[in-house]
Coordinates of N, CA, C and O in Angstrom, one line a residue:
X173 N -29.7 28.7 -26.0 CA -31.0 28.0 -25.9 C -31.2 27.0 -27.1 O -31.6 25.9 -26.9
X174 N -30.9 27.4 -28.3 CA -31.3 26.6 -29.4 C -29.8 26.0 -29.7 O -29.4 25.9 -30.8
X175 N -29.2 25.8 -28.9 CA -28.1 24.7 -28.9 C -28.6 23.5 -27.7 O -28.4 22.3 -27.8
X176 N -29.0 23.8 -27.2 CA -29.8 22.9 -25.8 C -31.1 22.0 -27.0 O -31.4 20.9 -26.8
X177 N -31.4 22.4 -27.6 CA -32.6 22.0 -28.3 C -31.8 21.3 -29.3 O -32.3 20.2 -29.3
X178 N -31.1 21.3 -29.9 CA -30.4 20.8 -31.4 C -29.8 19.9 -30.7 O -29.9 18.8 -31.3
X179 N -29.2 19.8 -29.5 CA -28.3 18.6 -28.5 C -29.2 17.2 -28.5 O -28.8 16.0 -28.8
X180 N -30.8 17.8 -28.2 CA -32.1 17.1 -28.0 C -32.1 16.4 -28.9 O -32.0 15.1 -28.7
X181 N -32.3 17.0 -30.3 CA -32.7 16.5 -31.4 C -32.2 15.7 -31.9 O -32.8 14.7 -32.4
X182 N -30.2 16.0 -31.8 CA -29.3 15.3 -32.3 C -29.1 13.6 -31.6 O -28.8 12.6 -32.2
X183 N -29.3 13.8 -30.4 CA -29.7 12.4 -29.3 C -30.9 11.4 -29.7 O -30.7 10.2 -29.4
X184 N -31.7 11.6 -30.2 CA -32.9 11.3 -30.9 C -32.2 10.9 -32.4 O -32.7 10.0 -33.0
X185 N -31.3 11.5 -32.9 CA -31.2 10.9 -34.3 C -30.2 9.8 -33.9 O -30.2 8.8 -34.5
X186 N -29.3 10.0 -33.0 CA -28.4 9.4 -33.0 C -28.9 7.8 -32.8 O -28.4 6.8 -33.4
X187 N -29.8 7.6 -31.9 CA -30.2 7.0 -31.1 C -30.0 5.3 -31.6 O -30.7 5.2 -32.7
X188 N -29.6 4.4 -31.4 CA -29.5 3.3 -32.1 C -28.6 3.3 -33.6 O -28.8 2.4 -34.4
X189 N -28.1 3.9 -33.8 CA -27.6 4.7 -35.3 C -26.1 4.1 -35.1 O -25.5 4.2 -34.1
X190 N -25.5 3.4 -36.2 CA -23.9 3.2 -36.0 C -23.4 4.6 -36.8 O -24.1 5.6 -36.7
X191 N -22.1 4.5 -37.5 CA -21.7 5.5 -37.9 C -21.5 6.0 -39.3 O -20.9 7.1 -39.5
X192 N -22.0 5.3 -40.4 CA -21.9 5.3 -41.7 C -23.5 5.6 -41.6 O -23.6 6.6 -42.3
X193 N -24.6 5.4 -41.1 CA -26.0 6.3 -41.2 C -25.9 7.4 -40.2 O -26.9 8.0 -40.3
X194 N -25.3 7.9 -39.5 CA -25.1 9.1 -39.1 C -24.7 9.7 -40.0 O -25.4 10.5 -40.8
X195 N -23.5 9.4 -40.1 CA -22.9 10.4 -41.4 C -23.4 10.3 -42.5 O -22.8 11.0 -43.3
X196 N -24.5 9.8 -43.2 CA -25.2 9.8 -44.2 C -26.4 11.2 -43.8 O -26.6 12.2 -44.5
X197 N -27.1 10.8 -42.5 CA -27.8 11.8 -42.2 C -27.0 13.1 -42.0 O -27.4 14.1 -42.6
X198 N -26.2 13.3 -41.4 CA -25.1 14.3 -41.1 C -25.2 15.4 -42.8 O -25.5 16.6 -43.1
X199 N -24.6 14.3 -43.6 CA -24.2 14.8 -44.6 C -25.5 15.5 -45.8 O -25.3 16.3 -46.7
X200 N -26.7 14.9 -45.5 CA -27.8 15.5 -45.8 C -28.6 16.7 -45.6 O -29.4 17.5 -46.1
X201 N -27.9 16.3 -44.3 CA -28.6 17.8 -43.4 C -27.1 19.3 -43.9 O -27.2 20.5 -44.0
X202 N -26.4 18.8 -43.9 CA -25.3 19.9 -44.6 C -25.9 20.4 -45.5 O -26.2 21.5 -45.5
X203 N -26.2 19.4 -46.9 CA -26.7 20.2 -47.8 C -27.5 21.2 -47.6 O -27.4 22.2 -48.2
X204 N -28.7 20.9 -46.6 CA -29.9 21.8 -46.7 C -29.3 23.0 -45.7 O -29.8 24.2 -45.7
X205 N -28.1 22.7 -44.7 CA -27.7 23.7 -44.0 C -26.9 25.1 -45.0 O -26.5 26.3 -44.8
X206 N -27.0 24.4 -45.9 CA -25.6 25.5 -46.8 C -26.9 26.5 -47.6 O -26.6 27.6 -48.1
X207 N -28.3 26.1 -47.4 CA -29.6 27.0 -48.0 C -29.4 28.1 -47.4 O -29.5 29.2 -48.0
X208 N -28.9 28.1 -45.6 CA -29.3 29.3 -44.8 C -28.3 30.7 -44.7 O -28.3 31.7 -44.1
X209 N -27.5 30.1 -45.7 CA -26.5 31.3 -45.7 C -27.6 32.5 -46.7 O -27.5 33.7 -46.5
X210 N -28.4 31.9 -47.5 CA -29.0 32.6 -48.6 C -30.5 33.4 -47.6 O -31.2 32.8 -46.8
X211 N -30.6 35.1 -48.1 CA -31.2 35.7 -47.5 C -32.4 35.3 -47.5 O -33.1 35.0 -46.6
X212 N -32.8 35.2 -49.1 CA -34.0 34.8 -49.7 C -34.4 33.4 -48.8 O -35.5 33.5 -48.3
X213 N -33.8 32.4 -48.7 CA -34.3 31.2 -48.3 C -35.1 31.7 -47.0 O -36.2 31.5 -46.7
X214 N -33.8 32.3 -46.0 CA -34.3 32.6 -44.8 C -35.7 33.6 -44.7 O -36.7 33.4 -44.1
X215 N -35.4 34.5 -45.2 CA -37.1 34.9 -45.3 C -38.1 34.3 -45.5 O -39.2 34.5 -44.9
X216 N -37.9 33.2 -46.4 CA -39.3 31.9 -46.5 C -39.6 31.5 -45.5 O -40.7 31.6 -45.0
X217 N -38.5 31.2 -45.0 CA -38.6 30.3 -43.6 C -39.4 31.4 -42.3 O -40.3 31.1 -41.6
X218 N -38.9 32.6 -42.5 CA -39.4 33.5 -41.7 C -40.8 33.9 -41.3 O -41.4 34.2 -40.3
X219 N -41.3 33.7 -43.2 CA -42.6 34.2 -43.3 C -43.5 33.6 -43.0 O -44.0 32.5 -43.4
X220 N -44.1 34.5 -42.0 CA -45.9 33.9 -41.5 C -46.7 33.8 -43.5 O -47.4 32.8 -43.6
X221 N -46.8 34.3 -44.2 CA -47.7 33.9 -44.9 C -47.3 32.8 -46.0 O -47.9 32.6 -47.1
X222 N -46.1 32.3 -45.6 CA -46.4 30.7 -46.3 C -46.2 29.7 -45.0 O -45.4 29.9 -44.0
X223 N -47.1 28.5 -45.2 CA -47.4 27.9 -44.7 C -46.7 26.8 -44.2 O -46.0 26.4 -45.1
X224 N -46.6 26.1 -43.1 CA -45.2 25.4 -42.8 C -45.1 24.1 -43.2 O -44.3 23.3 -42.7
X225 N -46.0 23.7 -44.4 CA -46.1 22.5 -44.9 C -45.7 22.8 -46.1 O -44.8 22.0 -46.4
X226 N -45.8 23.8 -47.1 CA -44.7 24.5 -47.8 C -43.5 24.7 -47.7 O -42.8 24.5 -48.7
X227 N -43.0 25.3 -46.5 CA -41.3 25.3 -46.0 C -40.6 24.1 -45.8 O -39.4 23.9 -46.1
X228 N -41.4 22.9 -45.2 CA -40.8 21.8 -45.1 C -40.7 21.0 -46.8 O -39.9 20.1 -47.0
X229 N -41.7 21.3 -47.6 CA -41.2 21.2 -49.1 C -40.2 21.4 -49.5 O -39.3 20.6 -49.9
X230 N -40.1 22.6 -49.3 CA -39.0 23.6 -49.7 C -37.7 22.7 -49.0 O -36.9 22.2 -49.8
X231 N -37.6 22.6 -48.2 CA -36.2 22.1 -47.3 C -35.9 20.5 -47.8 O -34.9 19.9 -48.0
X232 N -37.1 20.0 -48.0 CA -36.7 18.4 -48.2 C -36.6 18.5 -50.2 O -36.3 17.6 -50.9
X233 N -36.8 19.8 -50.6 CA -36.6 19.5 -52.3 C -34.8 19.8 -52.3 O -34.2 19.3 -53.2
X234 N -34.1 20.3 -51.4 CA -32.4 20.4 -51.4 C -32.4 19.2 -51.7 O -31.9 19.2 -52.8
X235 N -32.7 17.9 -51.3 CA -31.9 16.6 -51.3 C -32.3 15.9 -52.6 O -33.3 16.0 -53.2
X236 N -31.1 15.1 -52.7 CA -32.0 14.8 -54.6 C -32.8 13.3 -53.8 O -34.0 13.0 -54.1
X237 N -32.1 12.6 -52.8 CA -33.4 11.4 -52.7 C -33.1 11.5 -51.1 O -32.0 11.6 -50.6
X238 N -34.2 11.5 -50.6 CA -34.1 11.6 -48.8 C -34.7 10.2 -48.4 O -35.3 9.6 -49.4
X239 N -34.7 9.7 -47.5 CA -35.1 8.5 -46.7 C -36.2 9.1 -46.1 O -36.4 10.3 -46.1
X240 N -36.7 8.1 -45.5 CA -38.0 8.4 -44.6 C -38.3 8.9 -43.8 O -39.3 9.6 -43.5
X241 N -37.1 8.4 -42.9 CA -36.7 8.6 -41.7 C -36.5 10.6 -41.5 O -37.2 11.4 -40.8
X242 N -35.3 10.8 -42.6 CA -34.6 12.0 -42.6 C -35.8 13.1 -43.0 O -35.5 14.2 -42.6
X243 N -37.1 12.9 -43.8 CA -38.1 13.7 -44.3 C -39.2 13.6 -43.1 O -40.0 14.6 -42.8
X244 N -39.1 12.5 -42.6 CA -40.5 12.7 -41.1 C -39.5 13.3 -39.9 O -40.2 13.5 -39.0
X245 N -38.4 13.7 -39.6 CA -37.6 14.2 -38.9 C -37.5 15.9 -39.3 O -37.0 16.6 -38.5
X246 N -37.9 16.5 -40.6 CA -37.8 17.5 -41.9 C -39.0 18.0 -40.9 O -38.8 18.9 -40.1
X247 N -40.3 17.5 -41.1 CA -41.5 17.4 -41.0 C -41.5 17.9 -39.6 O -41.7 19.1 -39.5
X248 N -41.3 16.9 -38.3 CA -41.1 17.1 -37.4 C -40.9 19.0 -37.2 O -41.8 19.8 -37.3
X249 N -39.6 19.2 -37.0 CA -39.2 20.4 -37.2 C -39.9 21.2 -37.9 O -39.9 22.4 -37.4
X250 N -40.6 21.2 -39.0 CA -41.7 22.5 -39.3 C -42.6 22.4 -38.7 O -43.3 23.5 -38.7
X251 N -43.2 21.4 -38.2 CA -44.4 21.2 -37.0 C -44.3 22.1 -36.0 O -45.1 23.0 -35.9
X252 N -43.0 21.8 -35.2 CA -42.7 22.4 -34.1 C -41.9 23.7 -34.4 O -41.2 24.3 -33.6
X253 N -42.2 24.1 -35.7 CA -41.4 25.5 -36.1 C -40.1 25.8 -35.5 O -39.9 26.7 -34.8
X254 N -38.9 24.6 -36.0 CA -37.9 24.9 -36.0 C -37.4 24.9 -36.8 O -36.3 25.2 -36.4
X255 N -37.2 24.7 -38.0 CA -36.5 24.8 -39.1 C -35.4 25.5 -38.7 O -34.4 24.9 -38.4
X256 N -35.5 26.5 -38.6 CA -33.8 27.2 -38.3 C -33.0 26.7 -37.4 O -32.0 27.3 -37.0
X257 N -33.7 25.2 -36.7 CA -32.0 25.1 -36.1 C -31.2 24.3 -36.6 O -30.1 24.0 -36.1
X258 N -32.0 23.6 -38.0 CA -30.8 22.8 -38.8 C -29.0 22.9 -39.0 O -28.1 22.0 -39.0
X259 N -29.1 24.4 -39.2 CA -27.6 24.5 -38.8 C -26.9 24.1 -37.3 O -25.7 23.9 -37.2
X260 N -27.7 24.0 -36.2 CA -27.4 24.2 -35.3 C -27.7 22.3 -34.6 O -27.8 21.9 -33.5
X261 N -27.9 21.8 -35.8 CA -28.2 20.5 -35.5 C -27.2 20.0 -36.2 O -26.5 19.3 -35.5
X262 N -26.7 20.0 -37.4 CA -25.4 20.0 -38.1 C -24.5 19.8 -37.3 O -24.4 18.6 -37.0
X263 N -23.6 20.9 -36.7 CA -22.8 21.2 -35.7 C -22.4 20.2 -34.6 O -21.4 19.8 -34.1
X264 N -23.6 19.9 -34.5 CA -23.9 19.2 -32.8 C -23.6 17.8 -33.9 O -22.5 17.2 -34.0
X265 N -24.5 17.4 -34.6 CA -24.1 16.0 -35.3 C -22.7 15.7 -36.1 O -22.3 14.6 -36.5
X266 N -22.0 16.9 -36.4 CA -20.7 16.5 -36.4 C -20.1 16.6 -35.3 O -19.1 15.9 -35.4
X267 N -20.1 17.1 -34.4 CA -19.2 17.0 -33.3 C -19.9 15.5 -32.9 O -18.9 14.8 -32.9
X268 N -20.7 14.9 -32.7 CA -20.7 13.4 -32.1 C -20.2 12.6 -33.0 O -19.7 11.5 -32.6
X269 N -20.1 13.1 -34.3 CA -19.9 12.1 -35.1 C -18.3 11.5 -35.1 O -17.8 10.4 -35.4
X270 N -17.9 13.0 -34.7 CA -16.3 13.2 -34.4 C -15.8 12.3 -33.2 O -14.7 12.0 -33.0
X271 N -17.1 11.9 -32.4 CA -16.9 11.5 -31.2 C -16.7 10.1 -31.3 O -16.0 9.4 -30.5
X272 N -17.4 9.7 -32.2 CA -18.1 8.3 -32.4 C -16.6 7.9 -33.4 O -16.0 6.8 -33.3
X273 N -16.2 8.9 -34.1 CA -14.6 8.6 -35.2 C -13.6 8.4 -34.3 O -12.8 7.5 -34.4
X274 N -13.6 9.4 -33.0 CA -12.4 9.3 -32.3 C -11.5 10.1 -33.0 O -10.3 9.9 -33.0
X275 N -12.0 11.3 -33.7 CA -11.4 12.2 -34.8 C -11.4 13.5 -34.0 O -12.2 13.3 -33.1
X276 N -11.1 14.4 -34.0 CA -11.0 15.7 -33.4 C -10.2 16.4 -34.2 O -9.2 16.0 -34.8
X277 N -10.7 17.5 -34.2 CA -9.9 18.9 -34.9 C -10.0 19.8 -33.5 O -10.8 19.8 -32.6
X278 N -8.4 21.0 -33.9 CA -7.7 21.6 -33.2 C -6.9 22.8 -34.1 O -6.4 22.6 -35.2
X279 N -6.8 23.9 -33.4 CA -6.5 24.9 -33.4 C -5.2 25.2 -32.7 O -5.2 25.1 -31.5
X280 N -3.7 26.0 -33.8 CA -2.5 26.4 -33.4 C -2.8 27.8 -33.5 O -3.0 28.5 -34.6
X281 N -2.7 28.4 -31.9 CA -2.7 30.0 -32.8 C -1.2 30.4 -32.1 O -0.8 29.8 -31.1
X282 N -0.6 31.4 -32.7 CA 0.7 31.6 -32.9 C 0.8 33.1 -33.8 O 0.0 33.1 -34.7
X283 N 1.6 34.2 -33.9 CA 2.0 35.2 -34.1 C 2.8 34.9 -35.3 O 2.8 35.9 -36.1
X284 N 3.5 33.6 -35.7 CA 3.7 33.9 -37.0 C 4.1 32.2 -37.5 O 4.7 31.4 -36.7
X285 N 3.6 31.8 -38.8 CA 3.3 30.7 -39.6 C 4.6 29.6 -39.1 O 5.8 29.9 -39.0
X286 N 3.9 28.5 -38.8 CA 4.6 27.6 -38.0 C 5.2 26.8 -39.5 O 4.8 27.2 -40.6
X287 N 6.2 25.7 -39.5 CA 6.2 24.9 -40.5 C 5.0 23.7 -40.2 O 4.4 23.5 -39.2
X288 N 4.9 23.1 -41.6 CA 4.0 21.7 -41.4 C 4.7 20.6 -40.9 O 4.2 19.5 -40.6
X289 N 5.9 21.0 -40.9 CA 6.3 19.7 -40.0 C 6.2 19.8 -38.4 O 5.9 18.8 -37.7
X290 N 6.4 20.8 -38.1 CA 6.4 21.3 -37.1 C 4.5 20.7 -36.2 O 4.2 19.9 -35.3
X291 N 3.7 21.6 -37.1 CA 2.5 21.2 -36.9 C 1.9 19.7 -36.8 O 1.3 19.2 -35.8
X292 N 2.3 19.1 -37.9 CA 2.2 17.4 -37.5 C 2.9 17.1 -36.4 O 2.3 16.2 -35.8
X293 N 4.1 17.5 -35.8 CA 4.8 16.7 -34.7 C 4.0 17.6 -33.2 O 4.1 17.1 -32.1
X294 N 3.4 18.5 -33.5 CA 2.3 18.6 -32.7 C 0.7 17.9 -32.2 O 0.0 17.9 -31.2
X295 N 0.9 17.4 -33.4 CA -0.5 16.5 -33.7 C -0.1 15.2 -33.0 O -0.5 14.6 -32.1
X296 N 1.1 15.2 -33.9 CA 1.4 13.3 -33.5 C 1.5 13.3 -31.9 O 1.0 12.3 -31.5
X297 N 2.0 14.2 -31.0 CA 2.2 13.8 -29.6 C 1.0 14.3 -28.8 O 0.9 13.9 -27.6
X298 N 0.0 15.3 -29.4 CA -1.2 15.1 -28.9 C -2.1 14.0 -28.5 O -2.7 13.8 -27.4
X299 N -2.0 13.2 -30.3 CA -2.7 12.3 -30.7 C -2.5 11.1 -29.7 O -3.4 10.4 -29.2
X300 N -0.7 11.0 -29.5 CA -0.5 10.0 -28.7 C -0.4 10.4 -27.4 O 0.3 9.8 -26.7
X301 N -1.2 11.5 -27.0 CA -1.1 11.7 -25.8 C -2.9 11.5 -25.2 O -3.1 11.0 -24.1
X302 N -3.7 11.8 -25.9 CA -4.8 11.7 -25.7 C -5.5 10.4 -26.3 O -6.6 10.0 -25.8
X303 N -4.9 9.7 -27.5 CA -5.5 8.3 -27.7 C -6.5 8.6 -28.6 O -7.6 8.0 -28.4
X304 N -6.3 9.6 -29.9 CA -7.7 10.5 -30.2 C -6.3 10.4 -32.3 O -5.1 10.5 -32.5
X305 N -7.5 10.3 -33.1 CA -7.1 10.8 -34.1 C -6.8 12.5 -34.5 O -7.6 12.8 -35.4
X306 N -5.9 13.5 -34.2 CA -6.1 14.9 -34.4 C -5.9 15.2 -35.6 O -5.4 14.3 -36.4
X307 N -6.4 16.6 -36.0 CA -5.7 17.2 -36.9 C -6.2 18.6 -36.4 O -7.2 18.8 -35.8
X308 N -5.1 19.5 -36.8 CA -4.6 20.4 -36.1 C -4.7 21.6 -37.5 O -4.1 21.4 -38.5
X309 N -5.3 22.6 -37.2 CA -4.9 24.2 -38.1 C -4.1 25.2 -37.4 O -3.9 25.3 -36.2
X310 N -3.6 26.2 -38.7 CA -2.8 27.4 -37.8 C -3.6 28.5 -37.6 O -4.7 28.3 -38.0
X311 N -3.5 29.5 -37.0 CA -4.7 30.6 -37.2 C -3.0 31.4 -36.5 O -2.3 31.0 -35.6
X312 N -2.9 32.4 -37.4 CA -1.8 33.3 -36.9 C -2.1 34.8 -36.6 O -2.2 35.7 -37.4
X313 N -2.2 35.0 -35.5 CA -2.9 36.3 -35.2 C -1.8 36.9 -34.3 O -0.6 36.7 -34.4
X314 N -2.3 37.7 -33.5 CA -1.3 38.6 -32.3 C -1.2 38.0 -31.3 O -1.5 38.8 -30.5
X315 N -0.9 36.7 -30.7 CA -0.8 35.9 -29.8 C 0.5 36.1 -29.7 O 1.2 36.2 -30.8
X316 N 1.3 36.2 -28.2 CA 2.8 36.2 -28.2 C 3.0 34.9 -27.4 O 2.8 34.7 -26.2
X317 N 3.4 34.2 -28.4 CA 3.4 32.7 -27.8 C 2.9 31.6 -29.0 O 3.0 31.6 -30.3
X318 N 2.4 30.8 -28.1 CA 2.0 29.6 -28.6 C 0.9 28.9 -28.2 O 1.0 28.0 -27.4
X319 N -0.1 29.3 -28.6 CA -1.4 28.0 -27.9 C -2.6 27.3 -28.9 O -3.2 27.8 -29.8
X320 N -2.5 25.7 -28.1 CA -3.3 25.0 -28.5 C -4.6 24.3 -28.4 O -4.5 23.2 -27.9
X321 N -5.6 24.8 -28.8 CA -6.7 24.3 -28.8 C -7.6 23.6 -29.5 O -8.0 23.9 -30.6
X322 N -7.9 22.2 -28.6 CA -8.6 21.0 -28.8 C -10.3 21.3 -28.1 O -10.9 20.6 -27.3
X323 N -10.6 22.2 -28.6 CA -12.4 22.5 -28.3 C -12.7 21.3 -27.9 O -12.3 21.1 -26.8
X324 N -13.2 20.5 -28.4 CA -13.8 19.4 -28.7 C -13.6 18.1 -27.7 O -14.4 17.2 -27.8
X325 N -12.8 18.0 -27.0 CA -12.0 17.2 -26.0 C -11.7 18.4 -25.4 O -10.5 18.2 -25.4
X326 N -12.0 19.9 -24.7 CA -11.8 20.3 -23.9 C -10.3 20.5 -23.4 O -10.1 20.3 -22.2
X327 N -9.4 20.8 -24.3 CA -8.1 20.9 -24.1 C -7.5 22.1 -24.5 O -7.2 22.1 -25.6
X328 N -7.3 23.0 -24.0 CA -6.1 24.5 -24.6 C -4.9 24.4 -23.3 O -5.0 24.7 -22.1
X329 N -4.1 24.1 -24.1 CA -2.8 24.3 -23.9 C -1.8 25.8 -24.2 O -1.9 26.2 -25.3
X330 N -1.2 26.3 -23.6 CA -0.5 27.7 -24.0 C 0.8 28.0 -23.1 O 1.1 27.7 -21.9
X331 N 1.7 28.8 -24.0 CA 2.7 29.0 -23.7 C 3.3 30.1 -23.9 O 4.2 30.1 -24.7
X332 N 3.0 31.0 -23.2 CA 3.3 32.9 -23.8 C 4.3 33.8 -22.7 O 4.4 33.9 -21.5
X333 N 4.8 34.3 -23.7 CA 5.8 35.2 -23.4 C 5.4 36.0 -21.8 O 5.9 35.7 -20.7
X334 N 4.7 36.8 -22.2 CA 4.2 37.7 -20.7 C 3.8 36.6 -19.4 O 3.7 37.2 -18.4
X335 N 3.6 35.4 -19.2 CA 3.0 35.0 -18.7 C 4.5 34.3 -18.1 O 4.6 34.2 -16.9
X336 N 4.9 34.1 -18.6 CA 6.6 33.4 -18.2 C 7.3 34.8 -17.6 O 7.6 34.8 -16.4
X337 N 7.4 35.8 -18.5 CA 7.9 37.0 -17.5 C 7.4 37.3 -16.6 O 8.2 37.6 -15.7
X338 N 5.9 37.2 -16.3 CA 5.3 37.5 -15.2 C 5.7 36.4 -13.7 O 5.5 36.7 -12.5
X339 N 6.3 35.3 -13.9 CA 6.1 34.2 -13.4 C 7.7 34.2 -12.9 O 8.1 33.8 -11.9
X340 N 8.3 34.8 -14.0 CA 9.9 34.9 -13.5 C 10.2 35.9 -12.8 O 11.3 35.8 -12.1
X341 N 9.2 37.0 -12.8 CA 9.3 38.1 -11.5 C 8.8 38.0 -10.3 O 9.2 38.6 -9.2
X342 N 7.7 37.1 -10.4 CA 7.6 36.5 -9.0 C 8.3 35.7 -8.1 O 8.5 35.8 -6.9
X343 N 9.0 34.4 -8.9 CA 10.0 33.6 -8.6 C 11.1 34.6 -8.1 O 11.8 33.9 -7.3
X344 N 11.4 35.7 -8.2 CA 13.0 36.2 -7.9 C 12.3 37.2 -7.3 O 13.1 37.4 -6.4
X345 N 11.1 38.0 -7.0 CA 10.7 38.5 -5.6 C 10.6 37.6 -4.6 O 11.1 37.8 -3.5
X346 N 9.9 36.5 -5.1 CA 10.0 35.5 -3.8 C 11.5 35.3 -3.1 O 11.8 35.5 -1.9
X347 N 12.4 34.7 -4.1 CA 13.6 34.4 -3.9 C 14.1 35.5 -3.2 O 14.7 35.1 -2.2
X348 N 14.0 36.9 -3.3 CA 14.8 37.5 -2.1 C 14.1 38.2 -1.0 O 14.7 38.6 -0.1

């Protein structure tokens, strides 16, 4: 639900915006997102007995100089008592902003540490396969195989052991 609402909000910021003031706003709103890891902050936010014209203080003193725009949008959100979905407006405004770059990040997961060359020549034929700037991480877990995941453009690719065996026992049931 409060991804459906931050989608909202983020559409509204976006709105007429190229991409060097996005990412200025993007990068503003990071700062004040990195508050909510802290328990203390979030309790403020929580508390019915401070006032929501106080909390939106609180949130716009993170930035050493904010625009107008970025502090009546601050505002906004403690009106309508959302503050907490800043992180969840973050998210959403780097993923467009990624959209608007033509930039994407991606995920190698794999059972055991790939080389980096290896990993760039997976990027590179992504990249030129999709027409998209990638970059690509490893995450090495208990996967038997190989798969790749492009969240963001909606892409996982995979290639695993069990799934080839399984595939080569049916071919040779079939076959006889």
């Amino acid at each position: 639900m409060n991804d459906l609402i931050a989608k909202r909000y983020v559409k509204a910021l976006l709105d007429g915006r190229d991409v060097e003031s996005a990412t200025a706003i993007c990068n503003d709103l990071k700062t004040i997102s990195a508050a909510f890891c802290d328990e203390k902050f979030n309790s403020i936010l929580a508390s019915s007995e401070v006032k929501s014209t106080e909390k939106v203080e609180l949130v716009i003193s993170f930035l050493e100089k904010s625009s107008d725009e970025l502090s009546n949008f601050i505002k906004l959100l403690g009106t309508n008592k959302r503050l907490n979905l800043i992180p969840a407006i973050v998210t959403e405004l780097e993923t467009k902003i990624a959209k608007m770059n033509n930039t994407y990040t991606g995920v190698v997961y794999t059972n055991k540490e790939l080389t980096t060359d290896y990993v760039s020549s997976i990027e590179k034929q992504f990249s030129k396969k999709f027409d998209v700037k990638l970059t690509l991480s490893q995450n090495v877990c208990d996967y038997d195989g190989i798969k790749v995941d492009i969240d963001s453009l909606g892409v996982e690719i995979s290639f695993s052991k069990e799934r080839l065996k399984s595939q080569m026992i049916d071919h040779i049931l079939k076959a006889v």
